[in-house]
mmCIF file of C-alpha atoms in Angstrom:
data_model
loop_
_atom_site.group_PDB
_atom_site.id
_atom_site.type_symbol
_atom_site.label_atom_id
_atom_site.label_comp_id
_atom_site.label_asym_id
_atom_site.label_seq_id
_atom_site.Cartn_x
_atom_site.Cartn_y
_atom_site.Cartn_z
ATOM 1 C CA MET A 1 -114.336 84.841 -86.714
ATOM 2 C CA LEU A 2 -114.485 81.688 -88.785
ATOM 3 C CA VAL A 3 -117.904 80.778 -90.188
ATOM 4 C CA ALA A 4 -118.960 77.121 -90.019
ATOM 5 C CA GLU A 5 -120.675 77.151 -93.415
ATOM 6 C CA ARG A 6 -117.455 78.320 -95.106
ATOM 7 C CA LEU A 7 -115.535 75.676 -93.213
ATOM 8 C CA ARG A 8 -117.924 73.146 -94.700
ATOM 9 C CA VAL A 9 -117.062 74.460 -98.137
ATOM 10 C CA LEU A 10 -113.340 73.991 -97.489
ATOM 11 C CA VAL A 11 -113.932 70.419 -96.207
ATOM 12 C CA GLU A 12 -116.009 69.577 -99.274
ATOM 13 C CA VAL A 13 -113.323 70.943 -101.617
ATOM 14 C CA ALA A 14 -110.648 68.935 -99.758
ATOM 15 C CA HIS A 15 -112.668 65.716 -100.014
ATOM 16 C CA ALA A 16 -113.801 66.220 -103.585
ATOM 17 C CA GLY A 17 -110.304 67.146 -104.808
ATOM 18 C CA SER A 18 -111.344 70.225 -106.761
ATOM 19 C CA ILE A 19 -113.594 73.251 -106.525
ATOM 20 C CA ALA A 20 -115.546 72.239 -109.591
ATOM 21 C CA THR A 21 -116.398 68.778 -108.205
ATOM 22 C CA ALA A 22 -117.278 70.212 -104.753
ATOM 23 C CA ALA A 23 -119.547 72.819 -106.333
ATOM 24 C CA ARG A 24 -121.359 70.087 -108.332
ATOM 25 C CA ASN A 25 -121.785 67.992 -105.196
ATOM 26 C CA MET A 26 -123.118 70.924 -103.154
ATOM 27 C CA GLY A 27 -125.322 72.320 -105.909
ATOM 28 C CA PHE A 28 -123.458 75.592 -106.315
ATOM 29 C CA THR A 29 -121.456 77.191 -109.104
ATOM 30 C CA PRO A 30 -117.639 77.066 -108.946
ATOM 31 C CA SER A 31 -117.633 80.881 -108.838
ATOM 32 C CA ALA A 32 -119.863 80.937 -105.755
ATOM 33 C CA LEU A 33 -117.644 78.393 -103.971
ATOM 34 C CA SER A 34 -114.526 80.319 -104.881
ATOM 35 C CA GLN A 35 -116.004 83.495 -103.374
ATOM 36 C CA GLN A 36 -116.801 81.547 -100.136
ATOM 37 C CA LEU A 37 -113.235 80.237 -100.015
ATOM 38 C CA ALA A 38 -111.787 83.724 -100.600
ATOM 39 C CA ARG A 39 -113.845 85.096 -97.692
ATOM 40 C CA LEU A 40 -112.673 82.185 -95.485
ATOM 41 C CA GLU A 41 -109.050 82.999 -96.365
ATOM 42 C CA ARG A 42 -109.634 86.639 -95.305
ATOM 43 C CA GLU A 43 -111.166 85.421 -92.004
ATOM 44 C CA ALA A 44 -108.278 83.022 -91.462
ATOM 45 C CA GLY A 45 -105.690 85.644 -92.339
ATOM 46 C CA CYS A 46 -103.678 83.311 -94.576
ATOM 47 C CA ALA A 47 -103.862 81.369 -97.831
ATOM 48 C CA LEU A 48 -105.649 78.045 -97.520
ATOM 49 C CA LEU A 49 -105.441 76.946 -101.200
ATOM 50 C CA ASP A 50 -102.564 77.067 -103.617
ATOM 51 C CA ARG A 51 -104.220 77.845 -106.943
ATOM 52 C CA ARG A 52 -102.276 76.292 -109.875
ATOM 53 C CA ALA A 53 -102.911 75.748 -113.556
ATOM 54 C CA THR A 54 -103.495 72.058 -112.840
ATOM 55 C CA GLY A 55 -105.973 72.771 -110.011
ATOM 56 C CA THR A 56 -105.983 73.722 -106.308
ATOM 57 C CA VAL A 57 -103.885 72.242 -103.574
ATOM 58 C CA LEU A 58 -104.320 72.787 -99.806
ATOM 59 C CA THR A 59 -101.580 74.755 -98.121
ATOM 60 C CA GLU A 60 -100.280 73.598 -94.717
ATOM 61 C CA ALA A 61 -102.700 76.031 -93.057
ATOM 62 C CA GLY A 62 -105.497 74.658 -95.296
ATOM 63 C CA ARG A 63 -104.709 71.065 -94.235
ATOM 64 C CA ARG A 64 -104.753 71.973 -90.586
ATOM 65 C CA LEU A 65 -107.979 73.902 -90.904
ATOM 66 C CA VAL A 66 -109.626 71.021 -92.773
ATOM 67 C CA ARG A 67 -108.896 68.664 -89.869
ATOM 68 C CA HIS A 68 -110.675 71.067 -87.478
ATOM 69 C CA GLY A 69 -113.411 71.711 -90.054
ATOM 70 C CA GLU A 70 -114.120 67.978 -90.386
ATOM 71 C CA ALA A 71 -114.779 67.715 -86.688
ATOM 72 C CA ILE A 72 -116.947 70.854 -86.605
ATOM 73 C CA VAL A 73 -119.022 69.798 -89.612
ATOM 74 C CA GLY A 74 -119.402 66.263 -88.133
ATOM 75 C CA GLU A 75 -120.691 67.791 -84.823
ATOM 76 C CA LEU A 76 -123.265 69.927 -86.727
ATOM 77 C CA ARG A 77 -124.501 66.950 -88.663
ATOM 78 C CA GLU A 78 -124.696 64.924 -85.447
ATOM 79 C CA ALA A 79 -126.765 67.698 -83.829
ATOM 80 C CA GLU A 80 -129.113 67.653 -86.797
ATOM 81 C CA GLN A 81 -129.542 63.863 -86.427
ATOM 82 C CA ALA A 82 -130.230 64.199 -82.727
ATOM 83 C CA LEU A 83 -132.996 66.796 -83.329
ATOM 84 C CA ALA A 84 -134.487 64.617 -86.110
ATOM 85 C CA ALA A 85 -134.549 61.662 -83.671
ATOM 86 C CA LEU A 86 -136.427 63.755 -81.121
ATOM 87 C CA ARG A 87 -139.010 64.437 -83.831
ATOM 88 C CA ASP A 88 -139.181 60.674 -84.542
ATOM 89 C CA GLU A 89 -137.961 61.277 -88.104
ATOM 90 C CA PRO A 90 -135.982 58.270 -89.379
ATOM 91 C CA PRO A 91 -133.037 59.265 -91.585
ATOM 92 C CA ALA A 92 -133.723 59.089 -95.239
ATOM 93 C CA ALA A 93 -130.363 57.364 -95.831
ATOM 94 C CA LEU A 94 -127.334 55.992 -93.961
ATOM 95 C CA THR A 95 -124.070 56.176 -95.879
ATOM 96 C CA VAL A 96 -121.622 53.304 -95.354
ATOM 97 C CA GLY A 97 -118.108 53.225 -96.739
ATOM 98 C CA THR A 98 -116.861 49.728 -97.403
ATOM 99 C CA PHE A 99 -114.078 47.809 -99.153
ATOM 100 C CA ALA A 100 -114.927 45.294 -101.872
ATOM 101 C CA THR A 101 -114.737 42.017 -99.890
ATOM 102 C CA ALA A 102 -116.929 43.297 -97.123
ATOM 103 C CA GLY A 103 -119.429 44.369 -99.793
ATOM 104 C CA GLN A 104 -119.475 40.773 -100.988
ATOM 105 C CA VAL A 105 -119.521 38.731 -97.781
ATOM 106 C CA LEU A 106 -120.889 40.970 -95.028
ATOM 107 C CA LEU A 107 -123.235 43.574 -96.503
ATOM 108 C CA PRO A 108 -125.720 41.574 -98.586
ATOM 109 C CA GLN A 109 -127.195 39.996 -95.428
ATOM 110 C CA VAL A 110 -126.918 43.217 -93.473
ATOM 111 C CA VAL A 111 -128.632 45.330 -96.099
ATOM 112 C CA GLY A 112 -131.492 42.842 -96.431
ATOM 113 C CA GLU A 113 -132.097 42.624 -92.645
ATOM 114 C CA PHE A 114 -131.789 46.374 -92.197
ATOM 115 C CA ARG A 115 -134.238 47.088 -95.023
ATOM 116 C CA ARG A 116 -136.846 44.755 -93.477
ATOM 117 C CA ALA A 117 -136.469 46.396 -90.054
ATOM 118 C CA HIS A 118 -136.163 49.994 -91.270
ATOM 119 C CA PRO A 119 -137.968 50.347 -94.553
ATOM 120 C CA ALA A 120 -137.998 54.166 -94.429
ATOM 121 C CA THR A 121 -134.161 54.376 -94.391
ATOM 122 C CA ARG A 122 -131.961 53.487 -97.325
ATOM 123 C CA LEU A 123 -128.408 52.157 -96.892
ATOM 124 C CA ARG A 124 -126.149 53.921 -99.350
ATOM 125 C CA LEU A 125 -122.813 52.211 -100.041
ATOM 126 C CA VAL A 126 -119.575 53.940 -101.069
ATOM 127 C CA ASP A 127 -116.527 51.958 -102.240
ATOM 128 C CA LEU A 128 -113.432 52.859 -100.257
ATOM 129 C CA GLU A 129 -110.132 51.011 -100.081
ATOM 130 C CA PRO A 130 -108.404 51.024 -96.656
ATOM 131 C CA PRO A 131 -107.053 53.112 -95.044
ATOM 132 C CA ASP A 132 -109.231 55.755 -96.660
ATOM 133 C CA GLY A 133 -112.453 56.977 -95.091
ATOM 134 C CA TYR A 134 -111.646 58.013 -91.538
ATOM 135 C CA ASP A 135 -111.862 61.737 -92.418
ATOM 136 C CA LEU A 136 -115.285 61.179 -94.015
ATOM 137 C CA VAL A 137 -116.588 59.649 -90.746
ATOM 138 C CA VAL A 138 -115.155 62.596 -88.783
ATOM 139 C CA SER A 139 -117.009 65.063 -91.029
ATOM 140 C CA GLY A 140 -120.220 63.007 -90.979
ATOM 141 C CA GLU A 141 -120.201 62.360 -94.719
ATOM 142 C CA LEU A 142 -120.058 58.665 -93.779
ATOM 143 C CA ASP A 143 -122.238 57.375 -91.003
ATOM 144 C CA LEU A 144 -120.176 54.227 -90.822
ATOM 145 C CA LEU A 145 -116.906 52.877 -92.293
ATOM 146 C CA ILE A 146 -116.038 49.200 -92.777
ATOM 147 C CA THR A 147 -112.299 48.897 -93.111
ATOM 148 C CA HIS A 148 -109.478 46.417 -92.545
ATOM 149 C CA ARG A 149 -105.812 46.123 -91.541
ATOM 150 C CA TYR A 150 -103.345 43.555 -92.847
ATOM 151 C CA PRO A 151 -100.491 42.274 -90.659
ATOM 152 C CA GLY A 152 -97.484 44.508 -91.021
ATOM 153 C CA ARG A 153 -99.520 47.709 -91.378
ATOM 154 C CA ARG A 154 -100.438 50.218 -88.679
ATOM 155 C CA LEU A 155 -103.994 51.243 -87.976
ATOM 156 C CA PRO A 156 -104.689 54.857 -88.905
ATOM 157 C CA PRO A 157 -105.147 57.322 -86.009
ATOM 158 C CA ALA A 158 -108.657 56.924 -84.645
ATOM 159 C CA ARG A 159 -109.178 60.766 -84.417
ATOM 160 C CA GLY A 160 -111.657 60.346 -81.549
ATOM 161 C CA LEU A 161 -113.744 57.779 -83.471
ATOM 162 C CA THR A 162 -114.948 54.428 -82.145
ATOM 163 C CA ARG A 163 -113.386 51.436 -83.838
ATOM 164 C CA VAL A 164 -115.301 48.140 -83.352
ATOM 165 C CA PRO A 165 -113.578 44.836 -84.211
ATOM 166 C CA LEU A 166 -115.795 42.730 -86.480
ATOM 167 C CA LEU A 167 -113.814 39.838 -87.830
ATOM 168 C CA ALA A 168 -110.389 38.204 -87.676
ATOM 169 C CA ASP A 169 -110.226 36.916 -91.215
ATOM 170 C CA ARG A 170 -107.510 34.241 -91.255
ATOM 171 C CA LEU A 171 -105.052 34.476 -94.182
ATOM 172 C CA ARG A 172 -104.908 31.248 -96.143
ATOM 173 C CA LEU A 173 -102.512 29.930 -98.749
ATOM 174 C CA VAL A 174 -104.061 29.259 -102.155
ATOM 175 C CA LEU A 175 -102.277 27.034 -104.696
ATOM 176 C CA PRO A 176 -103.056 25.808 -108.225
ATOM 177 C CA ALA A 177 -104.713 22.410 -108.140
ATOM 178 C CA HIS A 178 -101.693 20.792 -109.804
ATOM 179 C CA HIS A 179 -99.067 22.371 -107.542
ATOM 180 C CA PRO A 180 -96.753 19.808 -105.908
ATOM 181 C CA ALA A 181 -97.378 21.316 -102.436
ATOM 182 C CA ALA A 182 -101.132 20.783 -102.927
ATOM 183 C CA ARG A 183 -100.642 17.112 -102.054
ATOM 184 C CA THR A 184 -99.371 17.952 -98.539
ATOM 185 C CA ASP A 185 -101.292 19.139 -95.532
ATOM 186 C CA GLU A 186 -98.552 21.376 -94.195
ATOM 187 C CA VAL A 187 -96.855 23.870 -96.526
ATOM 188 C CA LYS A 188 -93.861 25.971 -95.457
ATOM 189 C CA LEU A 189 -92.829 29.261 -96.997
ATOM 190 C CA LEU A 190 -89.462 27.663 -97.888
ATOM 191 C CA ASP A 191 -91.372 25.050 -99.979
ATOM 192 C CA LEU A 192 -92.519 27.961 -102.221
ATOM 193 C CA ALA A 193 -89.141 29.634 -102.724
ATOM 194 C CA ASP A 194 -89.253 29.016 -106.457
ATOM 195 C CA ASP A 195 -92.872 30.090 -106.990
ATOM 196 C CA ASP A 196 -94.209 33.365 -108.230
ATOM 197 C CA TRP A 197 -96.383 35.175 -105.744
ATOM 198 C CA ILE A 198 -99.550 37.152 -106.379
ATOM 199 C CA SER A 199 -99.737 39.770 -103.674
ATOM 200 C CA ALA A 200 -102.698 41.659 -102.299
ATOM 201 C CA ASP A 201 -100.632 43.356 -99.614
ATOM 202 C CA ARG A 202 -96.849 43.534 -99.970
ATOM 203 C CA PRO A 203 -95.973 44.467 -96.289
ATOM 204 C CA CYS A 204 -97.832 41.394 -95.037
ATOM 205 C CA LEU A 205 -95.889 39.057 -97.333
ATOM 206 C CA ASP A 206 -92.637 40.825 -96.451
ATOM 207 C CA LEU A 207 -93.398 40.304 -92.766
ATOM 208 C CA LEU A 208 -93.731 36.538 -93.305
ATOM 209 C CA ALA A 209 -90.671 36.293 -95.533
ATOM 210 C CA ALA A 210 -88.456 38.203 -93.050
ATOM 211 C CA LYS A 211 -89.431 35.758 -90.274
ATOM 212 C CA ASP A 212 -88.383 32.785 -92.406
ATOM 213 C CA GLY A 213 -85.408 34.422 -94.023
ATOM 214 C CA VAL A 214 -86.694 34.068 -97.587
ATOM 215 C CA GLU A 215 -87.422 36.577 -100.321
ATOM 216 C CA PRO A 216 -90.660 35.901 -102.173
ATOM 217 C CA ARG A 217 -90.721 36.494 -105.918
ATOM 218 C CA ILE A 218 -93.688 38.769 -106.431
ATOM 219 C CA ALA A 219 -94.891 38.629 -110.006
ATOM 220 C CA TYR A 220 -98.279 40.372 -109.707
ATOM 221 C CA GLU A 221 -99.744 42.854 -107.263
ATOM 222 C CA THR A 222 -103.471 43.542 -107.121
ATOM 223 C CA ARG A 223 -106.208 44.149 -104.513
ATOM 224 C CA ASP A 224 -108.753 42.413 -106.741
ATOM 225 C CA TYR A 225 -109.306 39.003 -105.122
ATOM 226 C CA GLY A 226 -111.228 37.748 -108.097
ATOM 227 C CA ALA A 227 -108.180 38.409 -110.259
ATOM 228 C CA ILE A 228 -105.880 36.797 -107.653
ATOM 229 C CA LEU A 229 -107.905 33.571 -107.579
ATOM 230 C CA ALA A 230 -108.104 33.544 -111.405
ATOM 231 C CA LEU A 231 -104.341 33.846 -111.680
ATOM 232 C CA VAL A 232 -103.779 31.093 -109.149
ATOM 233 C CA ARG A 233 -106.362 28.875 -110.855
ATOM 234 C CA ALA A 234 -104.436 29.362 -114.133
ATOM 235 C CA GLY A 235 -101.246 28.161 -112.452
ATOM 236 C CA LEU A 236 -99.486 31.529 -112.631
ATOM 237 C CA GLY A 237 -98.553 31.758 -108.949
ATOM 238 C CA VAL A 238 -99.506 31.273 -105.332
ATOM 239 C CA ALA A 239 -101.112 33.723 -102.928
ATOM 240 C CA LEU A 240 -102.207 34.532 -99.366
ATOM 241 C CA VAL A 241 -105.847 35.631 -99.222
ATOM 242 C CA PRO A 242 -108.452 36.030 -96.457
ATOM 243 C CA ALA A 243 -110.494 32.937 -95.642
ATOM 244 C CA SER A 244 -113.738 34.751 -96.461
ATOM 245 C CA VAL A 245 -112.615 35.145 -100.059
ATOM 246 C CA VAL A 246 -111.970 31.452 -100.695
ATOM 247 C CA ARG A 247 -115.170 29.967 -99.337
ATOM 248 C CA GLY A 248 -116.594 27.778 -102.072
ATOM 249 C CA ALA A 249 -113.893 28.703 -104.582
ATOM 250 C CA ALA A 250 -113.297 25.979 -107.157
ATOM 251 C CA GLY A 251 -110.207 24.999 -109.077
ATOM 252 C CA ILE A 252 -107.729 25.905 -106.328
ATOM 253 C CA VAL A 253 -106.321 24.235 -103.203
ATOM 254 C CA VAL A 254 -106.478 26.045 -99.837
ATOM 255 C CA ARG A 255 -103.927 25.371 -97.104
ATOM 256 C CA ASP A 256 -102.640 26.981 -93.928
ATOM 257 C CA LEU A 257 -99.105 28.194 -94.216
ATOM 258 C CA ALA A 258 -97.036 26.380 -91.576
ATOM 259 C CA GLY A 259 -95.879 28.536 -88.710
ATOM 260 C CA SER A 260 -98.243 31.359 -89.741
ATOM 261 C CA ALA A 261 -101.455 32.350 -87.986
ATOM 262 C CA LEU A 262 -102.069 35.829 -89.371
ATOM 263 C CA ASP A 263 -105.392 37.527 -89.720
ATOM 264 C CA ARG A 264 -106.760 40.418 -91.750
ATOM 265 C CA GLU A 265 -108.592 42.444 -89.114
ATOM 266 C CA VAL A 266 -111.937 43.963 -90.104
ATOM 267 C CA TYR A 267 -113.415 46.916 -88.183
ATOM 268 C CA ALA A 268 -116.483 49.134 -88.158
ATOM 269 C CA VAL A 269 -115.674 52.765 -87.506
ATOM 270 C CA HIS A 270 -118.223 55.393 -86.395
ATOM 271 C CA ARG A 271 -118.500 58.626 -84.439
ATOM 272 C CA PRO A 272 -118.496 58.334 -80.610
ATOM 273 C CA ARG A 273 -122.268 58.962 -80.309
ATOM 274 C CA PRO A 274 -123.756 57.052 -83.242
ATOM 275 C CA ALA A 275 -127.377 57.511 -84.145
ATOM 276 C CA ALA A 276 -129.705 54.599 -83.387
ATOM 277 C CA HIS A 277 -129.864 53.464 -87.020
ATOM 278 C CA THR A 278 -126.029 53.410 -87.273
ATOM 279 C CA SER A 279 -125.875 51.317 -84.100
ATOM 280 C CA ALA A 280 -128.414 48.959 -85.642
ATOM 281 C CA VAL A 281 -126.189 48.402 -88.704
ATOM 282 C CA VAL A 282 -123.187 47.761 -86.433
ATOM 283 C CA GLY A 283 -125.168 45.197 -84.488
ATOM 284 C CA LEU A 284 -126.153 43.428 -87.733
ATOM 285 C CA LEU A 285 -122.553 43.480 -88.976
ATOM 286 C CA THR A 286 -121.366 41.951 -85.673
ATOM 287 C CA ARG A 287 -123.883 39.078 -86.018
ATOM 288 C CA VAL A 288 -123.030 38.373 -89.648
ATOM 289 C CA ALA A 289 -119.305 38.516 -88.898
ATOM 290 C CA SER A 290 -119.683 36.049 -85.995
ATOM 291 C CA ARG A 291 -121.300 33.540 -88.328
ATOM 292 C CA LEU A 292 -118.338 33.883 -90.680
ATOM 293 C CA SER A 293 -115.919 33.303 -87.829
#
């Protein structure tokens, strides 16, 4: 018989990346966690971790059990939240995973409004770059995930979670102020055949290039939009970035790429039966995103 508490230990180790880190997060010693994992392996009847000099790695059986364990741990946390709601106990904190741009353009307003409406509950933010974070929502370590998908990429499996569309963030072409194409209203990809590109998402740019039969010359790749805009401003290349990133940006020229109407899709992801406070955050996110649209 598998024991839920030991499953939680395995999930924590998988998410933390090591027994030592998981032990620190859970307030135990590494030795105590190792003993729990050894007992779980005896209950499972097979090895769940491959112990190496460089650390521990999940076996195939371990990976499969983690996926089940995440769902079980998430259900237990959801049950605890439901009982707390019956006792009219507001959660001490809600944990939201978010990527950097959402943290800049969506969350400041949301956190402010939520704090005023629910002063007893703190919003805790965790930086996560897509597509990471779905497993943390399944296990209940995140109450909510804000994530995105670029054109040319598949959405991760939902794993029974609810995915709420928040924003279709149109991709815009950004050019240095002195660029020859900056003087025209319509810019084609072919017009930029001799330019260096600064890419935030390679598959998206490849998708556009394949449609027009060109091969963009990618000089820099980074997910840091501040760095992208700085490189464009310095005249070191051109880029496609979401519209929310370029609002009010100085020293660059923003255009639509002719024949392209692509969006970076932004989603909120939560468990199927979200707690009332989680639903409140989703409602606030939806309102703020509609203003950006």
